[in-house]
mmCIF file of C-alpha atoms in Angstrom:
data_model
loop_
_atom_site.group_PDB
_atom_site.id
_atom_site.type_symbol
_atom_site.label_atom_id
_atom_site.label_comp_id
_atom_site.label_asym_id
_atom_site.label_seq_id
_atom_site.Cartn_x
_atom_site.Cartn_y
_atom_site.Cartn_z
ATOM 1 C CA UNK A 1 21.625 -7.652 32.969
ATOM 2 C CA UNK A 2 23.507 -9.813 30.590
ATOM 3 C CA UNK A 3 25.593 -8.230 27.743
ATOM 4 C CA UNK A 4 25.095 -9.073 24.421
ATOM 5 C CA UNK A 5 28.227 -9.246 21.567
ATOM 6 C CA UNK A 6 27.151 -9.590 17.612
ATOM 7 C CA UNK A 7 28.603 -8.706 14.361
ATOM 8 C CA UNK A 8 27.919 -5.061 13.549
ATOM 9 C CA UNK A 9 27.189 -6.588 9.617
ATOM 10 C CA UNK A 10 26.718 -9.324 7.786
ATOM 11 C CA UNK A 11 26.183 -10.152 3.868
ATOM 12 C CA UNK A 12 24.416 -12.685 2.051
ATOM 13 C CA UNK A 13 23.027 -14.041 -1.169
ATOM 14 C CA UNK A 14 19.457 -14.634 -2.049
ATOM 15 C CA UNK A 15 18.845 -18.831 -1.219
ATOM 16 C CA UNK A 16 21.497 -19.140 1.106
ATOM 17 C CA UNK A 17 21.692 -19.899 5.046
ATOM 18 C CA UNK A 18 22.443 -17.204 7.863
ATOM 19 C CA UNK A 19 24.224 -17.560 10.876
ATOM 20 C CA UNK A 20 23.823 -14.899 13.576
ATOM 21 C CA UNK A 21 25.927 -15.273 16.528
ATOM 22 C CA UNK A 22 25.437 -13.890 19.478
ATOM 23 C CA UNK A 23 27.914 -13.617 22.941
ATOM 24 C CA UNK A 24 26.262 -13.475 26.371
ATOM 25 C CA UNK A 25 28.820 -14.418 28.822
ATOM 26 C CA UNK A 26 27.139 -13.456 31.717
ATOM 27 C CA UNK A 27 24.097 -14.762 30.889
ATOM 28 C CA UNK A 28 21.758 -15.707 34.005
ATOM 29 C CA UNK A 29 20.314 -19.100 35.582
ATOM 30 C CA UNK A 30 16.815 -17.520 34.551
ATOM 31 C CA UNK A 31 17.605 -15.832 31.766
ATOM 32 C CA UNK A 32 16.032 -16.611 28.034
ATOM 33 C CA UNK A 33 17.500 -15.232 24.532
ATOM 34 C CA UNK A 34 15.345 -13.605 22.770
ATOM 35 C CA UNK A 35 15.865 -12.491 19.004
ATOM 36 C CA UNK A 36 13.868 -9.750 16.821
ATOM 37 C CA UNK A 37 14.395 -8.398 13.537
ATOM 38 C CA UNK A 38 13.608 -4.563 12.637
ATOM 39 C CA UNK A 39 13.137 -2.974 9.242
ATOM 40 C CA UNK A 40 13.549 0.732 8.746
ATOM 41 C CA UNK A 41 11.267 3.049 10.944
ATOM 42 C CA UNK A 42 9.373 0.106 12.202
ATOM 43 C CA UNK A 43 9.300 -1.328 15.730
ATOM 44 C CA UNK A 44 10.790 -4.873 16.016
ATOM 45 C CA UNK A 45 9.552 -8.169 15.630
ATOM 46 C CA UNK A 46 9.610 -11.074 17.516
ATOM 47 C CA UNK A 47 11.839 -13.744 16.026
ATOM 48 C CA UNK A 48 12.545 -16.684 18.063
ATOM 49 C CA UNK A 49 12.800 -17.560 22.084
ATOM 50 C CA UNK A 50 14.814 -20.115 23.560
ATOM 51 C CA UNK A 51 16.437 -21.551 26.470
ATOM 52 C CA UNK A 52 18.683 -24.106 25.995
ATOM 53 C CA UNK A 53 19.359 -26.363 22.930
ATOM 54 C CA UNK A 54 17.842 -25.932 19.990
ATOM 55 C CA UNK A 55 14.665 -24.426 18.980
ATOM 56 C CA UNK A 56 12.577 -23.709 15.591
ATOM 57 C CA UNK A 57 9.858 -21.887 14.346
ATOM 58 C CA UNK A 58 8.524 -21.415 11.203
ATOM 59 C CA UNK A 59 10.743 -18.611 10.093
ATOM 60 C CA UNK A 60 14.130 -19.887 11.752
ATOM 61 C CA UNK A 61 15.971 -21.960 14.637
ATOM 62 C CA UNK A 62 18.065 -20.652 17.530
ATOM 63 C CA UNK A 63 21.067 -22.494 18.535
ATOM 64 C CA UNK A 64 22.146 -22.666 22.595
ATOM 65 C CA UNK A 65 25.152 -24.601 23.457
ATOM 66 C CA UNK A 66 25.105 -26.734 27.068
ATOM 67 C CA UNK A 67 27.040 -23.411 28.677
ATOM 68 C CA UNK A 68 24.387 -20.448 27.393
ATOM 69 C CA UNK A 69 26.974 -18.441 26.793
ATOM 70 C CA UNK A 70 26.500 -17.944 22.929
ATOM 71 C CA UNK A 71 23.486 -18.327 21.045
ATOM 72 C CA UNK A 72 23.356 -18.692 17.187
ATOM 73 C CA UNK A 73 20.106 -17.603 14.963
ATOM 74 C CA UNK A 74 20.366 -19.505 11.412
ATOM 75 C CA UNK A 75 17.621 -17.962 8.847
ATOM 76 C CA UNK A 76 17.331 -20.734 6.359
ATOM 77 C CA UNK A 77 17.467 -19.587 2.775
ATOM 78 C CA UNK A 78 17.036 -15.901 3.322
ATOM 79 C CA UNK A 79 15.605 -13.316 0.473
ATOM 80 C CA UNK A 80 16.161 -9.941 -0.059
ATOM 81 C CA UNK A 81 13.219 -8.833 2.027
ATOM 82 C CA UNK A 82 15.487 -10.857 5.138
ATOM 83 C CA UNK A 83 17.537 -7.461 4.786
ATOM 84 C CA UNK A 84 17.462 -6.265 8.037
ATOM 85 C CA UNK A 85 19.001 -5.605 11.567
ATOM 86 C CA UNK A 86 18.536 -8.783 13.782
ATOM 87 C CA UNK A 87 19.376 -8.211 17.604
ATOM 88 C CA UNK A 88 19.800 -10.763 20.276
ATOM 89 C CA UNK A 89 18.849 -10.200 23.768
ATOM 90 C CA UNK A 90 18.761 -11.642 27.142
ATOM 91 C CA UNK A 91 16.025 -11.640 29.845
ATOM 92 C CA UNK A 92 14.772 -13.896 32.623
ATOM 93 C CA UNK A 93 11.037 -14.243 33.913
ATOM 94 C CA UNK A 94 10.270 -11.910 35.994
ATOM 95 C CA UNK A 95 13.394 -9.592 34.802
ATOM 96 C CA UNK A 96 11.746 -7.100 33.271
ATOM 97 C CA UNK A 97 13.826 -4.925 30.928
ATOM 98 C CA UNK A 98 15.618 -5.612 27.618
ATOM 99 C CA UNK A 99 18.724 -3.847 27.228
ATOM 100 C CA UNK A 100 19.572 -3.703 23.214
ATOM 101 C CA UNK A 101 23.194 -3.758 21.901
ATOM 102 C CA UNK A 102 24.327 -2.818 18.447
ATOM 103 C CA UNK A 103 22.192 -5.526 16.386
ATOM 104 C CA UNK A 104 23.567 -7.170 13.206
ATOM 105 C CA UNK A 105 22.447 -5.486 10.345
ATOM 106 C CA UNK A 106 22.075 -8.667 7.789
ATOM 107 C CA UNK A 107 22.637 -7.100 4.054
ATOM 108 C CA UNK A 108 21.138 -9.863 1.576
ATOM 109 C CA UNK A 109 21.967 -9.564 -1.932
ATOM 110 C CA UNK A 110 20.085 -10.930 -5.160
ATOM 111 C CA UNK B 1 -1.657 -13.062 18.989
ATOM 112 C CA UNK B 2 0.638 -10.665 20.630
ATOM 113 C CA UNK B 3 -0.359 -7.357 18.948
ATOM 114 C CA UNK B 4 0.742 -3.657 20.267
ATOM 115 C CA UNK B 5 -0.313 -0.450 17.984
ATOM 116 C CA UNK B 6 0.581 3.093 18.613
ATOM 117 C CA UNK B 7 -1.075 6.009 17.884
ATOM 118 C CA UNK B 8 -0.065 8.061 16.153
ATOM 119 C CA UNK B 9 2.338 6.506 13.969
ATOM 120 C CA UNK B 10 4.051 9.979 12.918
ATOM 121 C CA UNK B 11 3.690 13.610 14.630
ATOM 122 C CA UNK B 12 5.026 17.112 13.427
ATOM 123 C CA UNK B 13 4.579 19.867 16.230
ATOM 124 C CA UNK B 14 5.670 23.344 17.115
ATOM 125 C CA UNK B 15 8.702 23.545 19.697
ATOM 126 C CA UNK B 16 7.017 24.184 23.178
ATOM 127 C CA UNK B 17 4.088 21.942 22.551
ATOM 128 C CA UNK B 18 2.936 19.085 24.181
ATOM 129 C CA UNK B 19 2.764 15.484 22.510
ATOM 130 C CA UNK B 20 0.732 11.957 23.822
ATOM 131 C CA UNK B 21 1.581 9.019 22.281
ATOM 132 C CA UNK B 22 -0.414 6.376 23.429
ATOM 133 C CA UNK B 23 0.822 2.359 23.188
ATOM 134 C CA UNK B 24 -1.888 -0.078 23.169
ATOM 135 C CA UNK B 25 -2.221 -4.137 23.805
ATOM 136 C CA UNK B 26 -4.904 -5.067 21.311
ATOM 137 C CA UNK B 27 -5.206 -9.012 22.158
ATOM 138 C CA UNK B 28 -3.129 -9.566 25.876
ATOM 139 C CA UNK B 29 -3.061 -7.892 29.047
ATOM 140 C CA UNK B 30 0.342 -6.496 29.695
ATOM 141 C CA UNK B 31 1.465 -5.703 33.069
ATOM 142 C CA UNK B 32 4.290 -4.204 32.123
ATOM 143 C CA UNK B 33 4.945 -1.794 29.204
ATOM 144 C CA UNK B 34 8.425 -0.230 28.195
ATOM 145 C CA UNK B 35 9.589 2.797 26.450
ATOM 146 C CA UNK B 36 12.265 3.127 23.946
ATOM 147 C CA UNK B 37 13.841 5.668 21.480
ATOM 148 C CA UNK B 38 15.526 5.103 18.632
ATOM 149 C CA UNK B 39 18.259 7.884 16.598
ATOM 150 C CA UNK B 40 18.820 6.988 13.116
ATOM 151 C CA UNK B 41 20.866 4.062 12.673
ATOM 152 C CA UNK B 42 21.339 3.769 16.250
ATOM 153 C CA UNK B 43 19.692 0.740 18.616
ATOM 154 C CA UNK B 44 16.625 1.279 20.991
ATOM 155 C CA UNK B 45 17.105 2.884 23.992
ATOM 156 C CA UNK B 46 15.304 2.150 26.933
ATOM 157 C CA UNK B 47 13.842 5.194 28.771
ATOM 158 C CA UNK B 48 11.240 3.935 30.586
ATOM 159 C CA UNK B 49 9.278 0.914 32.618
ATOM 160 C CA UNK B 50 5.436 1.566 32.971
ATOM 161 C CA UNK B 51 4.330 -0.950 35.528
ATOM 162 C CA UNK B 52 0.263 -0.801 35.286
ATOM 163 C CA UNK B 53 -1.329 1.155 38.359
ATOM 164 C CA UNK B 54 2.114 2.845 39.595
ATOM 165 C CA UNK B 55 5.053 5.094 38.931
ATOM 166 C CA UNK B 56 7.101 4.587 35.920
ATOM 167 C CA UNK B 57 10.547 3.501 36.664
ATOM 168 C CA UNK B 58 13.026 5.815 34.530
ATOM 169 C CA UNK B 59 16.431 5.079 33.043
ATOM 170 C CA UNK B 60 19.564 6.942 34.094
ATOM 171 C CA UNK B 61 19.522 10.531 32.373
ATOM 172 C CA UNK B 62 15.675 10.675 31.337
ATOM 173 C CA UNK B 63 13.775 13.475 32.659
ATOM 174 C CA UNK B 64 10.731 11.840 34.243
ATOM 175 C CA UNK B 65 9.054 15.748 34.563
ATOM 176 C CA UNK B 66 9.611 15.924 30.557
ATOM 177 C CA UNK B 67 8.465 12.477 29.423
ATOM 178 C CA UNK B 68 5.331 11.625 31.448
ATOM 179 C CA UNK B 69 4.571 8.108 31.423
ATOM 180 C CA UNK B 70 0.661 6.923 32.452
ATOM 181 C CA UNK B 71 -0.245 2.912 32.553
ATOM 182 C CA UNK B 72 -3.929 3.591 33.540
ATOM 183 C CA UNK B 73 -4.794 -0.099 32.584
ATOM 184 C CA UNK B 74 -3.667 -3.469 31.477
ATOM 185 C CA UNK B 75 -4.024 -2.670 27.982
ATOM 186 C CA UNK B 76 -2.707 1.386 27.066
ATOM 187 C CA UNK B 77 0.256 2.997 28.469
ATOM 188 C CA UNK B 78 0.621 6.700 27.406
ATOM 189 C CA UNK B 79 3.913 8.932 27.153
ATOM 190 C CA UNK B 80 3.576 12.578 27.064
ATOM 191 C CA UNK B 81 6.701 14.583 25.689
ATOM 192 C CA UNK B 82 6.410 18.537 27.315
ATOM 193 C CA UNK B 83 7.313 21.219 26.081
ATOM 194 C CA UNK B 84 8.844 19.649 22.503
ATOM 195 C CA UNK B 85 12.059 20.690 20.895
ATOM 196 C CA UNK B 86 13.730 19.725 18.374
ATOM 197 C CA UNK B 87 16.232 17.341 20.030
ATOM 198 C CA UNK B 88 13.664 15.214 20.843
ATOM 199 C CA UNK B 89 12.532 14.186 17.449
ATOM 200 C CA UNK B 90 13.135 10.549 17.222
ATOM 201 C CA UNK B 91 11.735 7.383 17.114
ATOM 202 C CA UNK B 92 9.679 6.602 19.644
ATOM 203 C CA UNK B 93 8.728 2.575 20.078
ATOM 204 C CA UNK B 94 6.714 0.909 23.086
ATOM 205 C CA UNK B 95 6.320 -2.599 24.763
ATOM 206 C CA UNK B 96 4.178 -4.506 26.230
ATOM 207 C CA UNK B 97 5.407 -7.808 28.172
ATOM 208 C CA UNK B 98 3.307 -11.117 27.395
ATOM 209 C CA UNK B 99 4.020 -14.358 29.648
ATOM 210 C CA UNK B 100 3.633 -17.220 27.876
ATOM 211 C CA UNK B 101 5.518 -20.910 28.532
ATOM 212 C CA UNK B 102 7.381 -19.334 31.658
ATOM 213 C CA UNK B 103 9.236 -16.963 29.854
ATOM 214 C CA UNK B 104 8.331 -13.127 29.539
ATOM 215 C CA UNK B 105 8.531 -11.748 25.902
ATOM 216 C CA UNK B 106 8.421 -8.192 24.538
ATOM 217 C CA UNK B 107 5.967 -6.812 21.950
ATOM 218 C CA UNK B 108 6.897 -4.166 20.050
ATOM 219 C CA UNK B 109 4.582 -1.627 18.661
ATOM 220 C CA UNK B 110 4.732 -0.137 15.411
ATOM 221 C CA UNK B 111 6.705 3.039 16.294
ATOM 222 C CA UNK B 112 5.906 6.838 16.211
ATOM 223 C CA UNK B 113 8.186 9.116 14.824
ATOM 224 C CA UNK B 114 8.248 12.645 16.282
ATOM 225 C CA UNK B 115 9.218 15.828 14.094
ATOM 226 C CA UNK B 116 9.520 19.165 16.325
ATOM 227 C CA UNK B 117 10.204 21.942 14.357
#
């Protein structure tokens, strides 16, 4: 199972634009990252999936450079209810557990 | 959709009693459900695969005899905590996998937190 590196913390202002980084090194031919966000004493929530490249959703896009061994989430204009710990994780079809690291808990500020 | 309650969402028991919590798919059939717990300001931990049908596969250092898992269908996976005490209030979050696109994702449930006094 791949390991996953983040910052422990991160700050922000109301209206501005997050970058989340993420290190998986060892990252797998049939592996996907995976981000979710969780919010005190609840269980937590899908993000974003991707691949490779880039993808986007409706609530934010996921970086993936040509080697897969980083991955960056960007949260466009983030509020103060973005406050939260976001955790990236790696997983391939068919492999079936998630093994969490330390998250980055994102502090946004008015 | 990919929606996964829990029930109950919080529990206070005696030390030495018995707890279910029971982790439900409510719009996919998941094959496979996982169970985590979480410490205050600490990350999930894994403690368990539930595979629908079979034995739950256990992570290093859980006691399968004190956390009985069931997955009696495609849709509700049950763990039981025995015999509570009070080091195992936590946090207790479950799974369920979804394939969608060729890649499997994990939905989380809301959590139930467990008080044993």
């Amino acid at each position: 199972l791949a390991k996953t590196t983040q910052p422990i913390s991160m700050d922000s202002y109301e209206g501005q634009e997050v970058n989340i980084t993420c290190s998986h090194n060892n990252i797998a031919t049939n592996d996907y990252i995976t981000w979710y966000q969780q919010f005190p004493s609840q269980g937590p929530r899908f993000i974003i999936q991707g691949y490779k490249t880039k993808v986007t959703n409706e609530v934010a896009s996921l970086f993936i450079p040509a080697d897969r061994k980083s991955s960056t989430l960007s949260l466009p204009r983030v509020s103060l209810s973005d406050t939260a710990v976001y955790y990236c994780l790696v997983g391939g079809y068919n492999t079936d557990k998630l093994i969490f690291g330390t998250g980055t808990r994102l502090q946004v500020f008015p | 959709g990919a929606v996964v309650s829990q029930h109950p969402s919080w529990v206070i028991c005696k030390s030495g009693t018995s707890v279910k919590i029971e982790c439900r798919s409510l719009d996919f059939q998941a094959t496979t459900m996982f169970w985590y717990r979480q410490f205050p300001k600490q990350s999930l931990m894994l403690m368990a695969t539930s595979n629908e049908g079979s034995k739950a596969t256990y992570e290093q250092g859980v006691e399968k005899d004190k956390f009985l898992i069931n997955h009696a269908s495609l849709t509700l996976s049950t763990l039981t905590v025995t015999s509570a005490h009070p080091e195992d209030s936590s946090f207790y979050i479950c799974s369920a996998s979804k394939l969608a696109g060729g890649a499997e994702t994990q939905y989380f449930g809301p959590g139930t937190r467990l008080l044993v006094l």
